[in-house]
Coordinates of C-alpha atoms in Angstrom, one line a residue:
Chain A
X4 CA 49.1 93.3 31.1
X5 CA 52.3 93.2 33.2
X6 CA 50.5 95.0 36.0
X7 CA 47.6 92.5 35.9
X8 CA 50.1 89.6 36.1
X9 CA 51.7 91.2 39.1
X10 CA 48.3 91.4 40.8
X11 CA 47.3 87.8 40.2
X12 CA 50.6 86.1 40.4
X13 CA 50.5 85.9 44.2
X14 CA 47.4 83.7 43.9
X15 CA 49.3 81.3 41.7
X16 CA 52.3 81.2 44.1
X17 CA 50.0 81.0 47.1
X18 CA 48.3 77.9 45.7
X19 CA 51.6 76.3 44.9
X20 CA 53.0 76.9 48.4
X21 CA 49.8 75.6 49.9
X22 CA 50.3 72.3 48.1
X23 CA 53.8 72.1 49.3
X24 CA 52.5 72.5 52.8
X25 CA 50.2 69.5 52.5
X26 CA 52.7 67.1 50.9
X27 CA 51.5 63.9 52.6
X28 CA 48.0 64.0 51.2
X29 CA 49.3 64.9 47.8
X30 CA 51.6 61.9 47.5
X31 CA 48.8 59.7 48.6
X32 CA 46.7 61.2 45.9
X33 CA 49.3 60.5 43.3
X34 CA 49.7 56.9 44.4
X35 CA 45.9 56.2 44.2
X36 CA 45.4 58.2 41.0
X37 CA 48.1 56.0 39.3
X38 CA 45.9 52.9 39.8
X39 CA 43.6 54.1 37.1
X40 CA 46.0 54.2 34.1
X41 CA 47.6 50.9 35.2
X42 CA 44.2 49.2 35.3
X43 CA 43.4 50.6 31.9
X44 CA 46.8 49.4 30.7
X45 CA 46.1 45.8 31.6
X46 CA 42.6 46.0 30.4
X47 CA 43.5 47.2 27.0
X48 CA 46.4 44.7 26.8
X49 CA 43.9 41.9 27.3
X50 CA 41.5 43.4 24.7
X51 CA 44.2 43.8 22.1
X52 CA 45.6 40.3 22.9
X53 CA 42.2 38.6 22.4
X54 CA 41.5 40.5 19.2
X55 CA 44.6 39.1 17.6
X56 CA 46.6 42.3 17.1
X57 CA 45.9 45.0 14.6
X58 CA 44.1 48.3 15.0
X59 CA 41.2 49.1 17.3
X60 CA 39.4 52.4 17.0
X61 CA 42.2 53.6 14.7
X62 CA 44.9 52.9 17.4
X63 CA 47.5 50.2 17.5
X64 CA 48.2 48.5 20.8
X65 CA 51.4 50.6 21.4
X66 CA 49.5 53.8 20.6
X67 CA 46.8 52.7 23.0
X68 CA 49.4 52.4 25.8
X69 CA 50.6 55.9 25.0
X70 CA 47.0 57.1 24.9
X71 CA 46.2 55.6 28.3
X72 CA 49.2 57.3 30.0
X73 CA 49.1 60.5 28.1
X74 CA 45.4 60.8 28.9
X75 CA 46.4 60.4 32.6
X76 CA 49.1 63.1 32.2
X77 CA 46.7 65.4 30.4
X78 CA 43.8 65.0 32.7
X79 CA 46.1 65.6 35.7
X80 CA 46.9 69.0 34.3
X81 CA 43.6 69.8 32.8
X82 CA 41.2 68.9 35.5
X83 CA 42.4 71.5 38.0
X84 CA 39.0 73.1 38.8
X85 CA 37.6 76.2 40.1
X86 CA 34.0 75.1 41.0
X87 CA 35.1 73.5 44.3
X88 CA 36.7 76.8 45.3
X89 CA 33.5 78.6 44.2
X90 CA 31.2 76.4 46.2
X91 CA 33.4 76.7 49.3
X92 CA 33.4 80.5 48.8
X93 CA 29.7 80.5 48.6
X94 CA 29.0 78.2 51.5
X95 CA 31.4 80.0 53.8
X96 CA 30.4 83.4 52.6
X97 CA 34.1 84.2 51.8
X98 CA 33.2 85.3 48.4
X99 CA 32.5 88.7 50.0
X100 CA 36.2 88.9 50.9
X101 CA 37.2 88.8 47.3
X102 CA 34.5 91.2 46.2
X103 CA 35.7 94.0 48.5
X104 CA 39.0 94.0 46.7
X105 CA 39.8 95.5 43.4
X106 CA 40.3 92.2 41.7
X107 CA 38.4 90.0 39.3
X108 CA 36.9 87.0 40.9
X109 CA 37.3 84.7 37.9
X110 CA 40.9 85.8 37.3
X111 CA 41.8 85.1 40.9
X112 CA 40.3 81.6 40.6
X113 CA 42.1 80.9 37.3
X114 CA 45.5 81.9 38.7
X115 CA 44.9 79.7 41.8
X116 CA 44.1 76.8 39.5
X117 CA 47.2 77.5 37.4
X118 CA 49.3 77.3 40.5
X119 CA 47.7 73.9 41.2
X120 CA 48.4 72.8 37.6
X121 CA 52.0 73.9 37.9
X122 CA 52.4 71.8 41.0
X123 CA 50.9 68.8 39.4
X124 CA 53.2 69.2 36.4
X125 CA 56.2 69.0 38.7
X126 CA 54.8 66.1 40.7
X127 CA 53.9 63.6 39.3
X128 CA 53.2 64.5 35.7
X129 CA 56.7 65.2 34.4
X130 CA 58.0 61.9 35.9
X131 CA 55.2 59.8 34.4
X132 CA 55.7 61.5 31.1
X133 CA 59.5 60.9 31.0
X134 CA 58.9 57.3 32.2
X135 CA 56.5 56.8 29.3
X136 CA 58.9 58.2 26.8
X137 CA 61.7 55.9 28.1
X138 CA 59.3 52.9 27.9
X139 CA 58.2 53.9 24.4
X140 CA 61.7 54.1 23.1
X141 CA 63.2 51.1 25.0
X142 CA 60.4 48.6 25.2
X143 CA 58.0 49.5 22.4
X144 CA 60.9 50.4 20.1
X145 CA 59.1 53.4 18.6
X146 CA 61.7 56.0 19.5
X147 CA 60.9 59.2 21.4
X148 CA 58.1 61.5 20.3
X149 CA 59.2 64.1 17.7
X150 CA 59.8 67.6 19.2
X151 CA 57.2 69.2 17.0
X152 CA 54.5 66.8 18.4
X153 CA 55.6 67.7 21.9
X154 CA 55.4 71.4 21.2
X155 CA 52.0 71.1 19.6
X156 CA 50.8 69.0 22.5
X157 CA 52.0 71.7 25.0
X158 CA 50.1 74.3 23.0
X159 CA 47.0 72.2 22.9
X160 CA 47.1 71.2 26.5
X161 CA 47.5 74.8 27.6
X162 CA 44.4 75.6 25.7
X163 CA 42.7 72.6 27.2
X164 CA 43.5 73.8 30.7
X165 CA 41.7 77.1 29.9
X166 CA 38.8 75.4 28.3
X167 CA 38.2 73.3 31.4
X168 CA 38.8 76.2 33.8
X169 CA 36.4 78.5 31.9
X170 CA 33.8 75.7 31.6
X171 CA 34.2 74.9 35.3
X172 CA 33.7 78.5 36.2
X173 CA 30.4 78.5 34.4
X174 CA 29.5 75.3 36.1
X175 CA 30.5 76.8 39.5
X176 CA 28.0 79.6 39.0
X177 CA 25.4 77.0 39.8
X178 CA 26.7 77.1 43.4
X179 CA 25.4 80.7 43.7
X180 CA 21.9 79.5 42.9
X181 CA 21.8 76.2 44.8
X182 CA 24.4 77.1 47.4
X183 CA 25.4 73.4 47.6
X184 CA 26.7 71.3 44.8
X185 CA 28.4 68.1 46.0
X186 CA 26.1 65.9 43.9
X187 CA 26.3 68.1 40.9
X188 CA 30.1 67.9 41.1
X189 CA 30.0 64.1 41.1
X190 CA 27.7 64.0 38.1
X191 CA 30.0 66.5 36.3
X192 CA 33.1 64.4 36.9
X193 CA 31.5 61.2 35.7
X194 CA 30.2 62.9 32.5
X195 CA 33.5 64.6 31.9
X196 CA 35.5 61.4 32.1
X197 CA 33.2 59.9 29.5
X198 CA 32.8 62.8 27.1
X199 CA 36.4 64.1 27.2
X200 CA 37.9 60.8 26.1
X201 CA 39.6 60.3 29.4
X202 CA 38.2 56.8 29.9
X203 CA 37.8 55.6 26.3
X204 CA 39.2 57.3 23.2
X205 CA 36.3 59.0 21.4
X206 CA 37.3 57.1 18.2
X207 CA 35.8 54.0 19.8
X208 CA 32.3 55.3 19.7
X209 CA 29.9 54.9 16.8
X210 CA 30.2 57.6 14.1
X211 CA 27.0 59.5 15.2
X212 CA 28.1 59.7 18.8
X213 CA 31.6 60.7 17.8
X214 CA 30.2 63.7 15.8
X215 CA 28.1 64.7 18.8
X216 CA 31.1 64.4 21.2
X217 CA 33.3 66.3 18.8
X218 CA 30.8 69.1 18.8
X219 CA 30.9 69.5 22.6
X220 CA 33.7 71.3 24.3
X221 CA 34.7 68.2 26.4
X222 CA 36.6 66.4 23.6
X223 CA 38.8 69.5 23.3
X224 CA 39.9 69.0 26.9
X225 CA 41.7 65.6 26.8
X226 CA 41.1 63.7 23.6
X227 CA 42.4 66.4 21.2
X228 CA 45.7 67.1 23.0
X229 CA 46.4 63.3 23.3
X230 CA 45.7 62.7 19.6
X231 CA 47.9 65.7 18.8
X232 CA 50.6 64.0 20.8
X233 CA 50.1 60.8 18.9
X234 CA 50.5 62.7 15.7
X235 CA 47.0 61.7 14.5
X236 CA 46.2 65.1 13.0
X237 CA 48.0 66.8 10.2
X238 CA 47.7 69.8 8.0
X239 CA 44.2 71.4 7.8
X240 CA 42.8 69.0 10.4
X241 CA 45.4 70.0 12.9
X242 CA 44.7 73.6 12.3
X243 CA 41.0 72.9 12.6
X244 CA 41.2 71.1 16.0
X245 CA 43.5 73.7 17.5
X246 CA 41.3 76.5 16.1
X247 CA 38.3 74.9 17.6
X248 CA 40.0 74.8 21.0
X249 CA 40.6 78.5 20.7
X250 CA 37.0 79.1 19.8
X251 CA 35.8 77.3 22.9
X252 CA 38.1 79.5 25.0
X253 CA 36.5 82.6 23.5
X254 CA 32.9 81.2 23.8
X255 CA 33.3 80.0 27.4
X256 CA 35.0 83.2 28.4
X257 CA 32.1 85.2 27.1
X258 CA 29.5 82.9 28.6
X259 CA 31.2 83.0 32.0
X260 CA 31.3 86.8 31.9
X261 CA 27.6 86.9 31.1
X262 CA 26.7 84.5 33.9
X263 CA 28.8 86.3 36.4
X264 CA 27.2 89.7 35.7
X265 CA 23.8 88.1 36.0
X266 CA 24.6 86.3 39.2
X267 CA 26.2 89.2 41.0
X268 CA 23.1 91.2 40.4
X269 CA 21.1 88.8 42.6
X270 CA 23.9 87.7 44.8
X271 CA 23.1 86.6 48.3
X272 CA 26.0 86.4 50.6
X273 CA 25.5 83.8 53.3
X274 CA 26.0 84.7 56.9
X275 CA 26.3 88.1 58.6
Chain B
X1 CA 26.8 115.9 45.2
X2 CA 27.9 118.5 47.7
X3 CA 31.5 119.4 48.0
X4 CA 32.8 117.3 50.9
X5 CA 30.3 114.6 51.1
X6 CA 31.9 111.2 50.8
X7 CA 28.9 108.9 50.8
X8 CA 25.5 109.6 49.5
X9 CA 22.8 107.1 49.9
X10 CA 19.4 107.9 48.4
X11 CA 16.2 105.9 49.0
X12 CA 18.1 102.6 49.0
X13 CA 16.1 99.4 49.4
X14 CA 17.1 95.7 49.4
X15 CA 14.6 92.9 49.1
X16 CA 15.6 89.3 49.6
X17 CA 13.6 86.7 47.8
X18 CA 13.9 83.1 48.9
X19 CA 11.9 79.9 48.3
X20 CA 9.4 79.3 51.0
X21 CA 10.4 76.6 53.5
X22 CA 7.9 74.3 55.2
X23 CA 8.5 72.6 58.5
X24 CA 9.2 68.9 58.9
X25 CA 10.0 66.1 56.5
X26 CA 6.7 66.5 54.8
X27 CA 7.5 70.1 54.4
X28 CA 10.9 69.3 52.8
X29 CA 9.1 67.4 50.1
X30 CA 6.5 70.1 49.7
X31 CA 9.4 72.6 49.3
X32 CA 10.7 70.6 46.3
X33 CA 7.6 71.2 44.2
X34 CA 6.3 74.5 45.7
X35 CA 7.1 77.7 43.8
X36 CA 6.0 80.0 46.6
X37 CA 8.5 82.7 47.5
X38 CA 9.0 84.7 50.6
X39 CA 10.0 88.4 50.3
X40 CA 11.9 90.1 53.0
X41 CA 12.6 93.8 52.9
X42 CA 15.9 94.0 54.7
X43 CA 16.6 97.6 53.9
X44 CA 13.6 99.9 53.5
X45 CA 14.1 103.3 51.9
X46 CA 17.2 104.6 53.7
X47 CA 18.8 107.9 52.8
X48 CA 21.8 109.6 54.4
X49 CA 24.9 111.6 53.6
X50 CA 28.2 111.2 55.2
X51 CA 30.8 113.9 55.1
X52 CA 34.5 113.4 54.6
X53 CA 36.4 112.6 57.8
X54 CA 33.3 111.8 59.8
X55 CA 33.2 108.8 62.1
X56 CA 29.6 107.5 62.0
X57 CA 28.2 104.8 64.2
X58 CA 25.7 102.6 62.4
X59 CA 23.7 100.8 65.0
X60 CA 20.7 98.5 65.2
X61 CA 19.6 95.2 66.7
X62 CA 20.5 91.9 65.1
X63 CA 19.0 91.5 61.7
X64 CA 18.1 95.2 61.5
X65 CA 19.8 95.6 58.1
X66 CA 23.1 97.1 59.1
X67 CA 25.3 94.6 57.3
X68 CA 23.1 94.6 54.2
X69 CA 23.5 98.4 54.0
X70 CA 27.3 98.0 54.4
X71 CA 27.4 95.3 51.7
X72 CA 25.5 97.6 49.3
X73 CA 28.0 100.4 50.0
X74 CA 30.9 98.1 49.3
X75 CA 29.5 96.8 46.1
X76 CA 28.9 93.2 47.2
X77 CA 25.2 93.5 47.0
X78 CA 23.1 95.4 44.4
X79 CA 20.3 97.5 45.8
X80 CA 16.8 96.6 44.7
X81 CA 16.0 100.2 44.5
X82 CA 17.7 103.5 45.1
X83 CA 21.2 104.8 44.5
X84 CA 24.4 104.9 46.4
X85 CA 27.5 106.9 45.7
X86 CA 30.8 106.4 47.5
X87 CA 33.4 109.1 46.7
X88 CA 31.5 109.8 43.5
X89 CA 31.5 106.1 42.4
X90 CA 28.5 103.8 42.2
X91 CA 29.9 100.7 44.0
X92 CA 27.6 98.2 42.2
X93 CA 28.4 99.4 38.7
X94 CA 32.1 100.0 39.4
X95 CA 32.9 97.4 42.0
X96 CA 36.6 97.2 41.3
X97 CA 37.1 101.0 41.1
X98 CA 35.2 101.5 44.3
X99 CA 37.2 98.7 46.0
X100 CA 40.3 100.8 45.5
X101 CA 38.7 103.5 47.6
X102 CA 37.5 101.5 50.5
X103 CA 38.8 99.4 53.3
X104 CA 36.6 96.9 55.0
X105 CA 36.9 94.9 58.2
X106 CA 34.3 92.3 58.9
X107 CA 34.9 91.4 62.5
X108 CA 33.5 87.9 62.1
X109 CA 35.6 87.1 59.1
X110 CA 39.1 87.6 58.0
X111 CA 40.3 88.9 54.6
X112 CA 43.8 87.6 55.3
X113 CA 45.1 84.4 53.8
X114 CA 44.6 81.8 56.4
X115 CA 47.6 79.5 55.6
X116 CA 50.1 82.2 55.0
X117 CA 52.3 84.3 57.3
X118 CA 50.8 87.7 57.9
X119 CA 53.8 89.3 56.0
X120 CA 52.8 87.4 52.9
X121 CA 49.2 88.6 53.1
X122 CA 50.5 92.2 53.2
X123 CA 52.8 91.6 50.2
X124 CA 49.8 90.2 48.2
X125 CA 47.6 93.2 49.2
X126 CA 50.4 95.5 48.2
X127 CA 50.3 94.1 44.7
X128 CA 46.5 93.9 44.6
X129 CA 46.1 97.6 45.5
X130 CA 49.1 98.7 43.5
X131 CA 50.8 100.4 46.5
X132 CA 54.2 101.8 45.6
X133 CA 57.2 100.7 47.6
X134 CA 57.6 104.1 49.2
X135 CA 54.0 104.3 50.3
X136 CA 54.1 100.8 51.5
X137 CA 57.1 101.4 53.8
X138 CA 55.6 104.6 55.2
X139 CA 52.2 103.0 55.7
X140 CA 53.7 99.9 57.4
X141 CA 55.7 102.1 59.7
X142 CA 52.5 103.9 60.8
X143 CA 50.5 100.7 61.1
X144 CA 53.2 99.0 63.1
X145 CA 53.3 101.9 65.5
X146 CA 49.5 102.1 65.9
X147 CA 48.6 98.4 65.7
X148 CA 51.8 96.7 66.8
X149 CA 51.8 94.3 63.9
X150 CA 55.5 93.4 64.0
X151 CA 55.2 91.1 67.0
X152 CA 53.3 88.6 65.0
X153 CA 54.2 89.6 61.5
X154 CA 56.0 86.4 60.6
X155 CA 53.3 84.1 62.0
X156 CA 50.7 82.3 59.9
X157 CA 47.3 84.0 60.2
X158 CA 45.7 80.8 61.6
X159 CA 48.0 81.0 64.6
X160 CA 47.0 84.5 65.6
X161 CA 44.8 85.2 68.6
X162 CA 41.5 86.9 67.9
X163 CA 42.9 90.3 69.0
X164 CA 46.0 90.0 66.9
X165 CA 43.9 88.9 63.9
X166 CA 41.6 91.9 64.3
X167 CA 44.6 94.3 64.4
X168 CA 46.0 92.5 61.4
X169 CA 42.7 92.8 59.6
X170 CA 42.4 96.5 60.4
X171 CA 46.0 97.0 59.1
X172 CA 45.2 95.1 55.9
X173 CA 42.1 97.3 55.3
X174 CA 44.3 100.4 55.6
X175 CA 47.3 99.4 53.6
X176 CA 46.2 101.3 50.5
X177 CA 45.1 104.3 52.6
X178 CA 41.4 104.2 51.5
X179 CA 39.3 107.4 51.9
X180 CA 36.5 105.3 53.3
X181 CA 36.7 102.6 56.0
X182 CA 33.9 100.3 56.8
X183 CA 34.1 98.5 60.1
X184 CA 31.5 95.8 60.7
X185 CA 31.7 95.0 64.4
X186 CA 35.5 95.5 64.8
X187 CA 35.6 94.9 68.5
X188 CA 33.5 91.8 68.7
X189 CA 34.8 89.2 71.1
X190 CA 37.8 91.3 72.1
X191 CA 39.1 91.9 75.7
X192 CA 39.0 95.4 77.1
X193 CA 42.7 96.2 76.5
X194 CA 42.6 95.2 72.9
X195 CA 39.3 97.0 72.4
X196 CA 41.0 100.2 73.7
X197 CA 43.9 99.7 71.3
X198 CA 41.6 99.2 68.4
X199 CA 39.6 102.3 69.2
X200 CA 42.7 104.4 69.7
X201 CA 44.0 103.2 66.4
X202 CA 40.8 104.1 64.6
X203 CA 40.9 107.5 66.1
X204 CA 44.4 108.1 65.1
X205 CA 43.9 106.9 61.6
X206 CA 40.9 109.2 61.3
X207 CA 42.8 112.2 62.5
X208 CA 46.0 111.6 60.5
X209 CA 44.5 110.6 57.1
X210 CA 41.0 112.2 57.5
X211 CA 39.5 108.8 56.7
X212 CA 35.8 108.6 56.7
X213 CA 34.7 105.7 59.0
X214 CA 31.4 103.9 59.1
X215 CA 31.2 101.6 62.1
X216 CA 28.6 99.1 63.0
X217 CA 28.7 97.7 66.5
X218 CA 26.7 96.4 69.4
X219 CA 29.3 97.8 71.8
X220 CA 28.0 101.2 73.1
X221 CA 31.4 102.1 74.3
X222 CA 32.7 102.0 70.7
X223 CA 30.1 104.6 69.8
X224 CA 30.7 106.8 72.8
X225 CA 34.4 106.9 72.3
X226 CA 34.5 107.2 68.5
X227 CA 31.4 108.5 66.9
X228 CA 30.2 112.1 66.7
X229 CA 27.2 111.0 64.7
X230 CA 25.0 108.0 64.8
X231 CA 22.5 106.4 62.6
X232 CA 20.0 104.0 64.1
X233 CA 18.3 101.4 61.9
X234 CA 15.5 99.1 62.9
X235 CA 13.7 96.6 60.8
X236 CA 15.3 98.1 57.7
X237 CA 14.2 101.7 58.5
X238 CA 16.4 104.5 59.5
X239 CA 14.9 105.7 62.8
X240 CA 17.5 108.2 64.0
X241 CA 20.2 110.3 62.3
X242 CA 22.0 112.9 64.4
X243 CA 24.7 113.7 66.8
X244 CA 25.3 111.7 70.0
X245 CA 24.7 114.8 72.1
X246 CA 21.4 115.4 70.5
X247 CA 20.3 111.8 71.1
X248 CA 21.2 112.1 74.7
X249 CA 19.5 115.5 74.9
X250 CA 16.3 114.0 73.4
X251 CA 16.1 110.7 75.0
X252 CA 18.5 110.9 77.9
X253 CA 17.0 113.5 80.1
X254 CA 16.9 111.4 83.3
X255 CA 19.5 112.2 85.9
X256 CA 20.4 110.2 89.0
X257 CA 21.9 111.7 92.1
X258 CA 23.4 109.3 94.5
X259 CA 24.3 110.6 98.0
X260 CA 26.0 109.0 100.8
X261 CA 24.3 110.3 103.9
X262 CA 24.6 110.0 107.7
X263 CA 21.1 108.7 108.3
X264 CA 19.3 107.2 105.3
X265 CA 15.9 107.0 107.0
X266 CA 15.9 110.6 108.0
X267 CA 17.1 111.6 104.5
X268 CA 14.4 109.6 102.9
X269 CA 11.6 111.2 105.0
X270 CA 12.7 114.7 104.0
X271 CA 9.9 116.6 102.2
X272 CA 12.1 117.5 99.2
X273 CA 9.1 118.4 97.1
X274 CA 8.2 121.2 99.5
X275 CA 11.7 122.6 99.6
X276 CA 11.8 122.6 95.8
X277 CA 8.2 123.6 95.4
X278 CA 7.3 120.8 92.9
X279 CA 4.8 117.9 92.8
X280 CA 5.7 114.7 94.8
X281 CA 6.0 112.6 91.6
X282 CA 8.6 114.9 90.0
X283 CA 11.3 112.6 91.4
X284 CA 11.8 109.2 92.9
X285 CA 13.7 108.4 96.0
X286 CA 15.4 105.2 96.9
X287 CA 17.3 104.4 100.1
X288 CA 19.9 101.8 100.5
X289 CA 20.7 100.9 104.1
X290 CA 23.7 98.8 103.4
X291 CA 25.7 101.4 101.6
X292 CA 23.9 104.2 103.5
X293 CA 23.1 105.9 100.2
X294 CA 20.0 107.6 99.0
X295 CA 19.3 107.8 95.2
X296 CA 17.1 110.5 93.7
X297 CA 16.2 110.2 90.1
X298 CA 14.3 112.8 88.0
X299 CA 14.0 114.5 84.6
X300 CA 16.5 117.3 84.2
X301 CA 13.9 119.3 82.3
X302 CA 11.8 119.6 85.4
X303 CA 14.4 119.7 88.1
X304 CA 17.8 121.2 88.4
X305 CA 20.6 119.0 89.6
X306 CA 22.1 121.8 91.6
X307 CA 18.8 122.6 93.3
X308 CA 18.4 119.0 94.4
X309 CA 21.8 118.8 95.8
X310 CA 21.6 122.2 97.5
X311 CA 18.3 121.3 99.3
X312 CA 19.6 117.9 100.4
X313 CA 22.8 119.4 101.8
X314 CA 20.9 122.0 103.7
X315 CA 18.7 119.5 105.4
X316 CA 20.9 116.5 106.0
X317 CA 24.5 115.4 106.5
X318 CA 25.9 114.5 103.1
X319 CA 29.2 112.8 102.8
X320 CA 29.6 112.1 99.1
X321 CA 27.7 112.9 95.9
X322 CA 27.7 111.1 92.6
X323 CA 25.7 112.3 89.5
X324 CA 24.7 109.9 86.7
X325 CA 23.4 110.6 83.2
X326 CA 21.3 108.1 81.4
X327 CA 23.6 105.6 79.8
X328 CA 23.5 105.4 76.0
X329 CA 22.9 101.7 76.2
X330 CA 19.6 102.4 78.0
X331 CA 18.6 105.0 75.5
X332 CA 19.3 102.7 72.6
X333 CA 17.4 99.9 74.3
X334 CA 14.5 102.2 74.8
X335 CA 14.5 103.2 71.1
X336 CA 14.6 99.6 69.9
X337 CA 11.7 98.7 72.2
X338 CA 9.8 101.8 71.2
X339 CA 9.9 101.1 67.5
X340 CA 9.2 97.4 67.8

């Protein structure tokens, strides 16, 4: 295990360093990505205002504000993907360069993505998060989030990162078949924003849809950790949602391994 | 598997299947609904054995199937049929284990990390291949001496010139001291001095570590300088497997004697066939007034070079003599044409 970490750690570091090298574009990305949660914030404020207070979808207005920003924090960490890297590798034929080395392709991609997630955690996630906690305590008067919730959230979000990565790896396998996947990627992102609860909490949907969404792995990516953070689960229910996250990791890992072994059998390396 | 054979390839085939494409815009739509497939046999029943420590040239025209064979031997592609063993390991079944045993340089691509300084790439490779500190130092010292890496060791790979990058890539492929080294066009696009350096390095590595080298190239000089044995592939089939000398023996029997003479006209008119006692079409004579040379070409199985020279010297004033063998490039060209 330690030896494996030593092999793949450089990929994590490498990705982290690469991000540092392209700072300009990254800060621009942060700035534009922050528009989203602020628009949601004003939108929900208007909705709650006109509904005359009270709960909507099981959330109070203050909880909704926390939901909006925590869903931003969570999705920043969770949506680091591997399918872009796969499609680049396939299109440029560089996948061969990984295959001639004694390393696992998926593991390499995962560690690269973790490097990216680490970078995003340091900028901007941690600042938005702290800002939110200050706002929560000083303006909303709710006090800071209990440590146990924060710890459970961290556990849940780490599992979310792996669920998304492993899902995205399976999705990226499509690139080997189609060799081009810009359109597919757009569709995936739109669907993910909707099904993961990133745009609207899943509790807002009709009961039937909620059950379907809960059944899919996407709700475990963003909705679950944010609800954990809000302290909406307790006891058996908490154990159940965390257990379900773990189950998704196992299932997606196995499915990815299966796809990979199938794909490599019929692999076509472009160029040369 | 015999004792010192490093690579064994047995009846290997690779077929590529792709959706059939039709020309034009109409064709693009047709392609959307059509299920027709085209099959292309890129490698067709190839077998060979390569011994430990050999340097083998693997040559063929563009699209002949060289790279496909190499990719099957590295474990990137799975053969459609046939088996392949590299150092006792099936590269497709055991890709990662095989990868530890091989070094690969694709001349057209780099395996180094584009954004990082070269030194970082080597540090990463050291971890990937699990090279011990002691081995790493020793290997780096050797590679520095042979390839001169330290002059650009701190630079990002994207800033390297093509020649530097190729040296770096070769170094990277050798860091873990693999028993087998695949070089896919390692001298492509390089200037003469760098080419010489690369060749010298390959030679030295082969001598010092007894590394088995498989080299594909379009540069005939690479073959002449490095390879004792060559495999020629054309349209997916192996059409020649043997030593370089044999190839020359078999196909390169033409000899050309160029003589600088006092009087080209007189020399040309000489009845050489009578002096030698052969038919008139056993040789061809060409005179060049400007350089005052006369060129006689013939098949060395029918005429002796020494006899030709002797007779010419006896009957005319010869100032200088040059003898040429058929060039390998011409032989290879002839073989490609012949099999097409």
